[in-house]
mmCIF file of C-alpha atoms and ligand atoms in Angstrom:
data_model
loop_
_atom_site.group_PDB
_atom_site.id
_atom_site.type_symbol
_atom_site.label_atom_id
_atom_site.label_comp_id
_atom_site.label_asym_id
_atom_site.label_seq_id
_atom_site.Cartn_x
_atom_site.Cartn_y
_atom_site.Cartn_z
ATOM 1 C CA UNK A 1 116.701 192.884 102.272
ATOM 2 C CA UNK A 2 116.352 193.069 105.853
ATOM 3 C CA UNK A 3 116.323 189.602 107.317
ATOM 4 C CA UNK A 4 117.316 186.158 105.653
ATOM 5 C CA UNK A 5 114.562 183.564 106.467
ATOM 6 C CA UNK A 6 114.273 181.773 103.298
ATOM 7 C CA UNK A 7 115.593 181.089 100.087
ATOM 8 C CA UNK A 8 111.949 181.003 98.445
ATOM 9 C CA UNK A 9 111.224 184.316 99.371
ATOM 10 C CA UNK A 10 114.619 185.877 97.419
ATOM 11 C CA UNK A 11 114.615 186.408 93.582
ATOM 12 C CA UNK A 12 117.646 185.315 91.482
ATOM 13 C CA UNK A 13 118.899 188.921 92.114
ATOM 14 C CA UNK A 14 118.895 188.853 95.475
ATOM 15 C CA UNK A 15 120.804 185.273 95.941
ATOM 16 C CA UNK A 16 123.330 186.622 93.605
ATOM 17 C CA UNK A 17 123.753 189.862 95.031
ATOM 18 C CA UNK A 18 124.993 187.889 98.537
ATOM 19 C CA UNK A 19 127.127 185.582 96.526
ATOM 20 C CA UNK A 20 128.694 188.475 94.766
ATOM 21 C CA UNK A 21 129.238 190.575 97.984
ATOM 22 C CA UNK A 22 133.142 190.966 98.826
ATOM 23 C CA UNK A 23 134.055 189.179 101.832
ATOM 24 C CA UNK A 24 136.848 191.561 103.104
ATOM 25 C CA UNK A 25 136.270 194.653 105.057
ATOM 26 C CA UNK A 26 134.660 195.403 108.257
ATOM 27 C CA UNK A 27 130.812 196.109 109.082
ATOM 28 C CA UNK A 28 131.014 199.896 110.348
ATOM 29 C CA UNK A 29 130.082 200.755 114.226
ATOM 30 C CA UNK A 30 131.026 197.449 115.985
ATOM 31 C CA UNK A 31 128.996 195.593 118.281
ATOM 32 C CA UNK A 32 127.514 192.057 118.772
ATOM 33 C CA UNK A 33 125.518 189.244 116.854
ATOM 34 C CA UNK A 34 123.443 186.906 118.954
ATOM 35 C CA UNK A 35 123.525 183.325 118.479
ATOM 36 C CA UNK A 36 120.470 181.551 119.458
ATOM 37 C CA UNK A 37 120.438 177.913 118.638
ATOM 38 C CA UNK A 38 117.743 175.751 120.111
ATOM 39 C CA UNK A 39 119.143 172.531 118.307
ATOM 40 C CA UNK A 40 122.572 171.052 118.075
ATOM 41 C CA UNK A 41 125.192 172.400 115.506
ATOM 42 C CA UNK A 42 128.927 172.271 114.643
ATOM 43 C CA UNK A 43 129.305 173.790 110.962
ATOM 44 C CA UNK A 44 126.568 176.565 111.187
ATOM 45 C CA UNK A 45 127.312 177.650 114.486
ATOM 46 C CA UNK A 46 131.204 177.808 114.176
ATOM 47 C CA UNK A 47 130.873 179.242 110.701
ATOM 48 C CA UNK A 48 128.889 182.255 111.785
ATOM 49 C CA UNK A 49 131.227 182.703 114.616
ATOM 50 C CA UNK A 50 134.055 182.840 112.306
ATOM 51 C CA UNK A 51 131.955 185.077 109.883
ATOM 52 C CA UNK A 52 131.090 187.557 112.757
ATOM 53 C CA UNK A 53 134.791 188.070 114.079
ATOM 54 C CA UNK A 54 135.695 188.405 110.238
ATOM 55 C CA UNK A 55 133.386 191.183 109.790
ATOM 56 C CA UNK A 56 134.594 193.094 113.202
ATOM 57 C CA UNK A 57 131.651 192.287 115.396
ATOM 58 C CA UNK A 58 131.536 190.170 118.427
ATOM 59 C CA UNK A 59 129.487 186.684 118.442
ATOM 60 C CA UNK A 60 127.399 186.201 121.879
ATOM 61 C CA UNK A 61 126.329 182.602 121.989
ATOM 62 C CA UNK A 62 122.926 182.141 123.946
ATOM 63 C CA UNK A 63 122.932 178.897 125.725
ATOM 64 C CA UNK A 64 119.491 178.069 125.889
ATOM 65 C CA UNK A 65 120.056 176.053 129.082
ATOM 66 C CA UNK A 66 121.257 178.697 130.878
ATOM 67 C CA UNK A 67 118.932 181.651 129.247
ATOM 68 C CA UNK A 68 115.839 182.756 130.824
ATOM 69 C CA UNK A 69 113.924 180.440 128.722
ATOM 70 C CA UNK A 70 114.312 178.175 131.516
ATOM 71 C CA UNK A 71 112.063 180.304 133.379
ATOM 72 C CA UNK A 72 109.257 180.316 130.872
ATOM 73 C CA UNK A 73 110.141 183.267 128.541
ATOM 74 C CA UNK A 74 109.420 182.490 125.046
ATOM 75 C CA UNK A 75 111.764 182.528 121.978
ATOM 76 C CA UNK A 76 110.243 185.574 120.560
ATOM 77 C CA UNK A 77 110.381 187.602 123.772
ATOM 78 C CA UNK A 78 114.106 186.612 124.510
ATOM 79 C CA UNK A 79 114.862 187.970 120.973
ATOM 80 C CA UNK A 80 113.585 191.062 121.726
ATOM 81 C CA UNK A 81 115.232 191.576 124.733
ATOM 82 C CA UNK A 82 118.469 190.458 122.892
ATOM 83 C CA UNK A 83 117.576 193.250 120.384
ATOM 84 C CA UNK A 84 116.737 195.755 123.072
ATOM 85 C CA UNK A 85 120.290 195.011 124.717
ATOM 86 C CA UNK A 86 121.976 196.376 121.462
ATOM 87 C CA UNK A 87 122.527 193.190 119.408
ATOM 88 C CA UNK A 88 123.139 194.086 115.639
ATOM 89 C CA UNK A 89 121.332 190.630 114.619
ATOM 90 C CA UNK A 90 120.015 187.505 115.575
ATOM 91 C CA UNK A 91 121.036 184.079 114.157
ATOM 92 C CA UNK A 92 118.078 181.793 115.105
ATOM 93 C CA UNK A 93 118.344 177.654 114.764
ATOM 94 C CA UNK A 94 115.202 176.132 115.825
ATOM 95 C CA UNK A 95 113.058 172.816 115.489
ATOM 96 C CA UNK A 96 109.999 175.131 115.277
ATOM 97 C CA UNK A 97 109.169 175.734 111.351
ATOM 98 C CA UNK A 98 108.290 179.165 110.887
ATOM 99 C CA UNK A 99 109.579 180.688 114.317
ATOM 100 C CA UNK A 100 112.476 182.767 112.396
ATOM 101 C CA UNK A 101 109.704 184.667 110.620
ATOM 102 C CA UNK A 102 107.837 185.500 113.509
ATOM 103 C CA UNK A 103 110.957 186.471 115.135
ATOM 104 C CA UNK A 104 111.717 188.817 112.237
ATOM 105 C CA UNK A 105 108.349 190.587 112.868
ATOM 106 C CA UNK A 106 109.086 191.155 116.233
ATOM 107 C CA UNK A 107 112.199 192.683 116.310
ATOM 108 C CA UNK A 108 113.881 195.669 114.514
ATOM 109 C CA UNK A 109 117.319 194.026 113.764
ATOM 110 C CA UNK A 110 118.344 191.588 110.976
ATOM 111 C CA UNK A 111 117.223 188.115 111.646
ATOM 112 C CA UNK A 112 118.864 185.087 110.156
ATOM 113 C CA UNK A 113 117.291 181.443 109.767
ATOM 114 C CA UNK A 114 120.080 179.005 110.706
ATOM 115 C CA UNK A 115 117.755 176.181 110.189
ATOM 116 C CA UNK A 116 113.976 175.755 111.262
ATOM 117 C CA UNK A 117 112.443 172.531 111.580
ATOM 118 C CA UNK A 118 111.965 170.910 108.150
ATOM 119 C CA UNK A 119 111.585 174.187 106.544
ATOM 120 C CA UNK A 120 114.559 176.051 105.528
ATOM 121 C CA UNK A 121 118.346 176.376 106.077
ATOM 122 C CA UNK A 122 119.037 179.244 103.597
ATOM 123 C CA UNK A 123 122.599 179.729 104.687
ATOM 124 C CA UNK A 124 123.657 176.121 103.935
ATOM 125 C CA UNK A 125 122.492 176.750 100.242
ATOM 126 C CA UNK A 126 124.190 179.983 99.909
ATOM 127 C CA UNK A 127 127.538 178.404 101.122
ATOM 128 C CA UNK A 128 126.855 175.141 98.640
ATOM 129 C CA UNK A 129 126.230 177.312 95.794
ATOM 130 C CA UNK A 130 129.726 179.183 96.740
ATOM 131 C CA UNK A 131 131.331 175.701 96.566
ATOM 132 C CA UNK A 132 129.605 174.650 93.109
ATOM 133 C CA UNK A 133 130.499 177.879 91.452
ATOM 134 C CA UNK A 134 133.751 177.410 92.556
ATOM 135 C CA UNK A 135 134.173 173.722 90.923
ATOM 136 C CA UNK A 136 132.099 174.307 87.761
ATOM 137 C CA UNK A 137 132.343 177.934 86.974
ATOM 138 C CA UNK A 138 128.674 178.487 87.465
ATOM 139 C CA UNK A 139 125.418 176.980 88.332
ATOM 140 C CA UNK A 140 123.226 177.711 85.404
ATOM 141 C CA UNK A 141 122.798 174.316 83.435
ATOM 142 C CA UNK A 142 124.006 171.825 86.295
ATOM 143 C CA UNK A 143 121.972 168.763 87.324
ATOM 144 C CA UNK A 144 122.037 168.336 90.725
ATOM 145 C CA UNK A 145 120.473 164.973 92.577
ATOM 146 C CA UNK A 146 119.239 165.601 95.995
ATOM 147 C CA UNK A 147 119.289 162.157 97.297
ATOM 148 C CA UNK A 148 117.754 160.585 100.729
ATOM 149 C CA UNK A 149 115.660 161.964 103.111
ATOM 150 C CA UNK A 150 114.036 164.960 101.056
ATOM 151 C CA UNK A 151 110.759 164.963 102.692
ATOM 152 C CA UNK A 152 111.847 166.104 106.221
ATOM 153 C CA UNK A 153 115.096 167.973 104.989
ATOM 154 C CA UNK A 154 115.394 171.835 105.348
ATOM 155 C CA UNK A 155 118.522 171.802 103.282
ATOM 156 C CA UNK A 156 116.987 170.274 100.625
ATOM 157 C CA UNK A 157 114.333 172.532 100.532
ATOM 158 C CA UNK A 158 116.792 175.710 100.463
ATOM 159 C CA UNK A 159 118.848 174.097 97.746
ATOM 160 C CA UNK A 160 116.206 172.972 95.604
ATOM 161 C CA UNK A 161 114.833 176.671 95.621
ATOM 162 C CA UNK A 162 118.169 178.207 95.220
ATOM 163 C CA UNK A 163 119.578 176.066 92.392
ATOM 164 C CA UNK A 164 116.342 176.283 90.445
ATOM 165 C CA UNK A 165 116.297 180.046 90.820
ATOM 166 C CA UNK A 166 120.312 179.928 89.530
ATOM 167 C CA UNK A 167 119.142 177.713 86.491
ATOM 168 C CA UNK A 168 120.093 174.420 87.599
ATOM 169 C CA UNK A 169 117.623 171.186 87.141
ATOM 170 C CA UNK A 170 116.954 169.536 90.521
ATOM 171 C CA UNK A 171 115.919 165.835 90.956
ATOM 172 C CA UNK A 172 114.702 164.629 94.160
ATOM 173 C CA UNK A 173 115.704 161.296 94.872
ATOM 174 C CA UNK A 174 113.826 159.919 97.989
ATOM 175 C CA UNK A 175 111.788 157.007 99.229
ATOM 176 C CA UNK A 176 108.656 159.295 99.586
ATOM 177 C CA UNK A 177 109.384 160.702 95.948
ATOM 178 C CA UNK A 178 105.741 161.132 95.442
ATOM 179 C CA UNK A 179 104.791 162.731 99.028
ATOM 180 C CA UNK A 180 107.455 165.669 98.519
ATOM 181 C CA UNK A 181 105.030 168.803 98.491
ATOM 182 C CA UNK A 182 105.014 170.512 94.960
ATOM 183 C CA UNK A 183 106.117 173.946 96.390
ATOM 184 C CA UNK A 184 109.694 172.383 96.262
ATOM 185 C CA UNK A 185 111.034 172.906 92.843
ATOM 186 C CA UNK A 186 112.240 169.852 90.921
ATOM 187 C CA UNK A 187 112.552 168.825 87.359
ATOM 188 C CA UNK A 188 112.399 165.035 88.441
ATOM 189 C CA UNK A 189 111.166 163.063 91.536
ATOM 190 C CA UNK A 190 111.959 159.727 91.418
ATOM 191 C CA UNK A 191 112.254 156.715 94.167
ATOM 192 C CA UNK A 192 114.989 154.988 91.923
ATOM 193 C CA UNK A 193 118.526 155.810 92.756
ATOM 194 C CA UNK A 194 120.146 154.830 89.263
ATOM 195 C CA UNK A 195 117.593 156.827 87.360
ATOM 196 C CA UNK A 196 118.155 159.952 89.748
ATOM 197 C CA UNK A 197 122.067 159.668 89.130
ATOM 198 C CA UNK A 198 122.113 159.213 85.343
ATOM 199 C CA UNK A 199 123.523 162.324 83.966
ATOM 200 C CA UNK A 200 123.883 164.430 87.123
ATOM 201 C CA UNK A 201 126.754 166.369 87.593
ATOM 202 C CA UNK A 202 126.322 166.823 91.359
ATOM 203 C CA UNK A 203 125.147 164.119 93.847
ATOM 204 C CA UNK A 204 123.849 165.979 97.259
ATOM 205 C CA UNK A 205 123.634 163.550 99.836
ATOM 206 C CA UNK A 206 121.177 164.310 102.916
ATOM 207 C CA UNK A 207 121.306 163.025 106.261
ATOM 208 C CA UNK A 208 118.526 161.009 107.749
ATOM 209 C CA UNK A 209 116.684 163.299 110.022
ATOM 210 C CA UNK A 210 116.219 160.387 112.386
ATOM 211 C CA UNK A 211 115.487 163.288 115.399
ATOM 212 C CA UNK A 212 112.214 164.091 113.266
ATOM 213 C CA UNK A 213 110.618 160.650 112.053
ATOM 214 C CA UNK A 214 111.500 156.744 112.573
ATOM 215 C CA UNK A 215 113.473 156.086 109.272
ATOM 216 C CA UNK A 216 113.721 152.564 107.636
ATOM 217 C CA UNK A 217 116.985 151.010 107.806
ATOM 218 C CA UNK A 218 116.277 149.317 104.380
ATOM 219 C CA UNK A 219 115.555 152.875 102.649
ATOM 220 C CA UNK A 220 118.929 153.980 104.338
ATOM 221 C CA UNK A 221 120.773 151.025 102.882
ATOM 222 C CA UNK A 222 119.029 151.536 99.291
ATOM 223 C CA UNK A 223 119.953 155.230 99.156
ATOM 224 C CA UNK A 224 123.795 155.034 100.586
ATOM 225 C CA UNK A 225 126.268 156.598 98.020
ATOM 226 C CA UNK A 226 129.204 154.059 97.708
ATOM 227 C CA UNK A 227 131.431 153.825 94.704
ATOM 228 C CA UNK A 228 129.137 151.477 92.845
ATOM 229 C CA UNK A 229 125.955 153.404 93.227
ATOM 230 C CA UNK A 230 128.134 156.561 91.869
ATOM 231 C CA UNK A 231 128.973 154.671 88.811
ATOM 232 C CA UNK A 232 125.246 155.505 87.873
ATOM 233 C CA UNK A 233 126.366 159.043 87.465
ATOM 234 C CA UNK A 234 128.902 160.503 85.170
ATOM 235 C CA UNK A 235 132.678 160.265 85.723
ATOM 236 C CA UNK A 236 133.031 164.054 86.130
ATOM 237 C CA UNK A 237 129.929 164.092 88.978
ATOM 238 C CA UNK A 238 130.872 165.607 92.550
ATOM 239 C CA UNK A 239 129.805 164.305 95.830
ATOM 240 C CA UNK A 240 128.061 166.818 98.436
ATOM 241 C CA UNK A 241 126.778 166.420 102.028
ATOM 242 C CA UNK A 242 125.738 169.165 104.149
ATOM 243 C CA UNK A 243 127.062 167.469 107.519
ATOM 244 C CA UNK A 244 126.575 166.151 109.915
ATOM 245 C CA UNK A 245 127.458 162.785 108.165
ATOM 246 C CA UNK A 246 126.708 159.399 109.416
ATOM 247 C CA UNK A 247 129.736 157.720 108.058
ATOM 248 C CA UNK A 248 128.693 154.543 105.982
ATOM 249 C CA UNK A 249 125.131 155.222 106.601
ATOM 250 C CA UNK A 250 124.497 158.071 104.081
ATOM 251 C CA UNK A 251 127.626 157.799 101.938
ATOM 252 C CA UNK A 252 130.654 155.665 102.675
ATOM 253 C CA UNK A 253 134.021 156.911 104.022
ATOM 254 C CA UNK A 254 135.661 155.947 100.639
ATOM 255 C CA UNK A 255 133.336 158.752 99.146
ATOM 256 C CA UNK A 256 133.628 161.058 101.584
ATOM 257 C CA UNK A 257 137.076 161.240 101.767
ATOM 258 C CA UNK A 258 137.506 160.502 98.327
ATOM 259 C CA UNK A 259 138.368 162.779 95.049
ATOM 260 C CA UNK A 260 134.930 163.502 93.947
ATOM 261 C CA UNK A 261 134.181 164.976 97.598
ATOM 262 C CA UNK A 262 133.069 168.595 97.716
ATOM 263 C CA UNK A 263 132.382 168.266 101.433
ATOM 264 C CA UNK A 264 135.231 170.047 102.995
ATOM 265 C CA UNK A 265 135.143 172.824 100.262
ATOM 266 C CA UNK A 266 131.182 173.090 101.451
ATOM 267 C CA UNK A 267 132.273 173.558 104.646
ATOM 268 C CA UNK A 268 134.930 176.614 103.975
ATOM 269 C CA UNK A 269 132.445 177.915 101.615
ATOM 270 C CA UNK A 270 129.793 178.409 104.185
ATOM 271 C CA UNK A 271 132.192 180.465 106.144
ATOM 272 C CA UNK A 272 132.550 182.649 103.358
ATOM 273 C CA UNK A 273 128.499 182.828 102.629
ATOM 274 C CA UNK A 274 128.080 183.766 106.068
ATOM 275 C CA UNK A 275 130.414 186.571 106.068
ATOM 276 C CA UNK A 276 128.932 187.845 102.811
ATOM 277 C CA UNK A 277 125.710 187.935 104.119
ATOM 278 C CA UNK A 278 126.420 189.783 107.312
ATOM 279 C CA UNK A 279 128.140 192.413 105.455
ATOM 280 C CA UNK A 280 125.451 192.497 103.007
ATOM 281 C CA UNK A 281 122.521 192.920 105.974
ATOM 282 C CA UNK A 282 124.898 195.133 108.405
ATOM 283 C CA UNK A 283 126.670 197.264 105.844
ATOM 284 C CA UNK A 284 124.971 200.950 105.460
HETATM 285 N N1 CP B 1 124.870 171.501 107.767
HETATM 286 C C1 CP B 1 124.575 171.769 109.057
HETATM 287 O O1 CP B 1 123.713 172.604 109.254
HETATM 288 O O2 CP B 1 125.534 171.425 110.179
HETATM 289 P P1 CP B 1 125.414 171.908 111.715
HETATM 290 O O3 CP B 1 124.196 171.344 112.292
HETATM 291 O O4 CP B 1 126.533 171.108 112.226
HETATM 292 O O5 CP B 1 125.269 173.172 112.002
#
């Protein structure tokens, strides 16, 4: 594996190889990893920064507002220049679906997709898998309901691929359940929240992608996860959300901070997953 562009490209063995990589130890040779983020980020940017330090490399955060992209240089040419200048790897977040793939074809260093448009967010899914493995002891046999703005969510796509490849049953629960493309794996697609949550071990709530489409406030209220909605799921079910969370929009404050929330564990597992990935991609 030279790059991480999408979970859809990976086999179960590839995914387990990353998840089972140890986190301790440095990547030989030193040097820097470039962060090229064209969309806002807190968790992904900071956790990559932490992970890069952890493997003994230096993060260099390219601020798009002050890079030569402002003078008309393309993102691909910018990334080629970062590689020529000695970056060991590139971490790219973009609103353009497919751009990380094109960058990977244009440079001879590893490229990591930190979220491309509505396509994929593979490192989020890897972190979520670690959090689930830690909580349940494994992923095989789990039933995971992914709830909310499935159609526009790159987190939903990456998680649907990863969880299905690792033997979970994935339900897509969304207002546009019928329209979600058939290449997003699922065992069930429904617009009915109660039906989607019945028997689910995990309720994975998504942020409404308001920057990508105008979403309907009635939909938002119907799919909000509060204690009452959660009562449709078994008592052992846990709640996840990739962030950023809009409190009381997708999920209530009571649930976010309650005993069934895995959200803080998702964030710490995200650092761990990115550390493992860097070691996997950059170690000889
Ligand atoms: N989950 C996630 O990608 O969060 P950020 O946008 O804060 O990185």
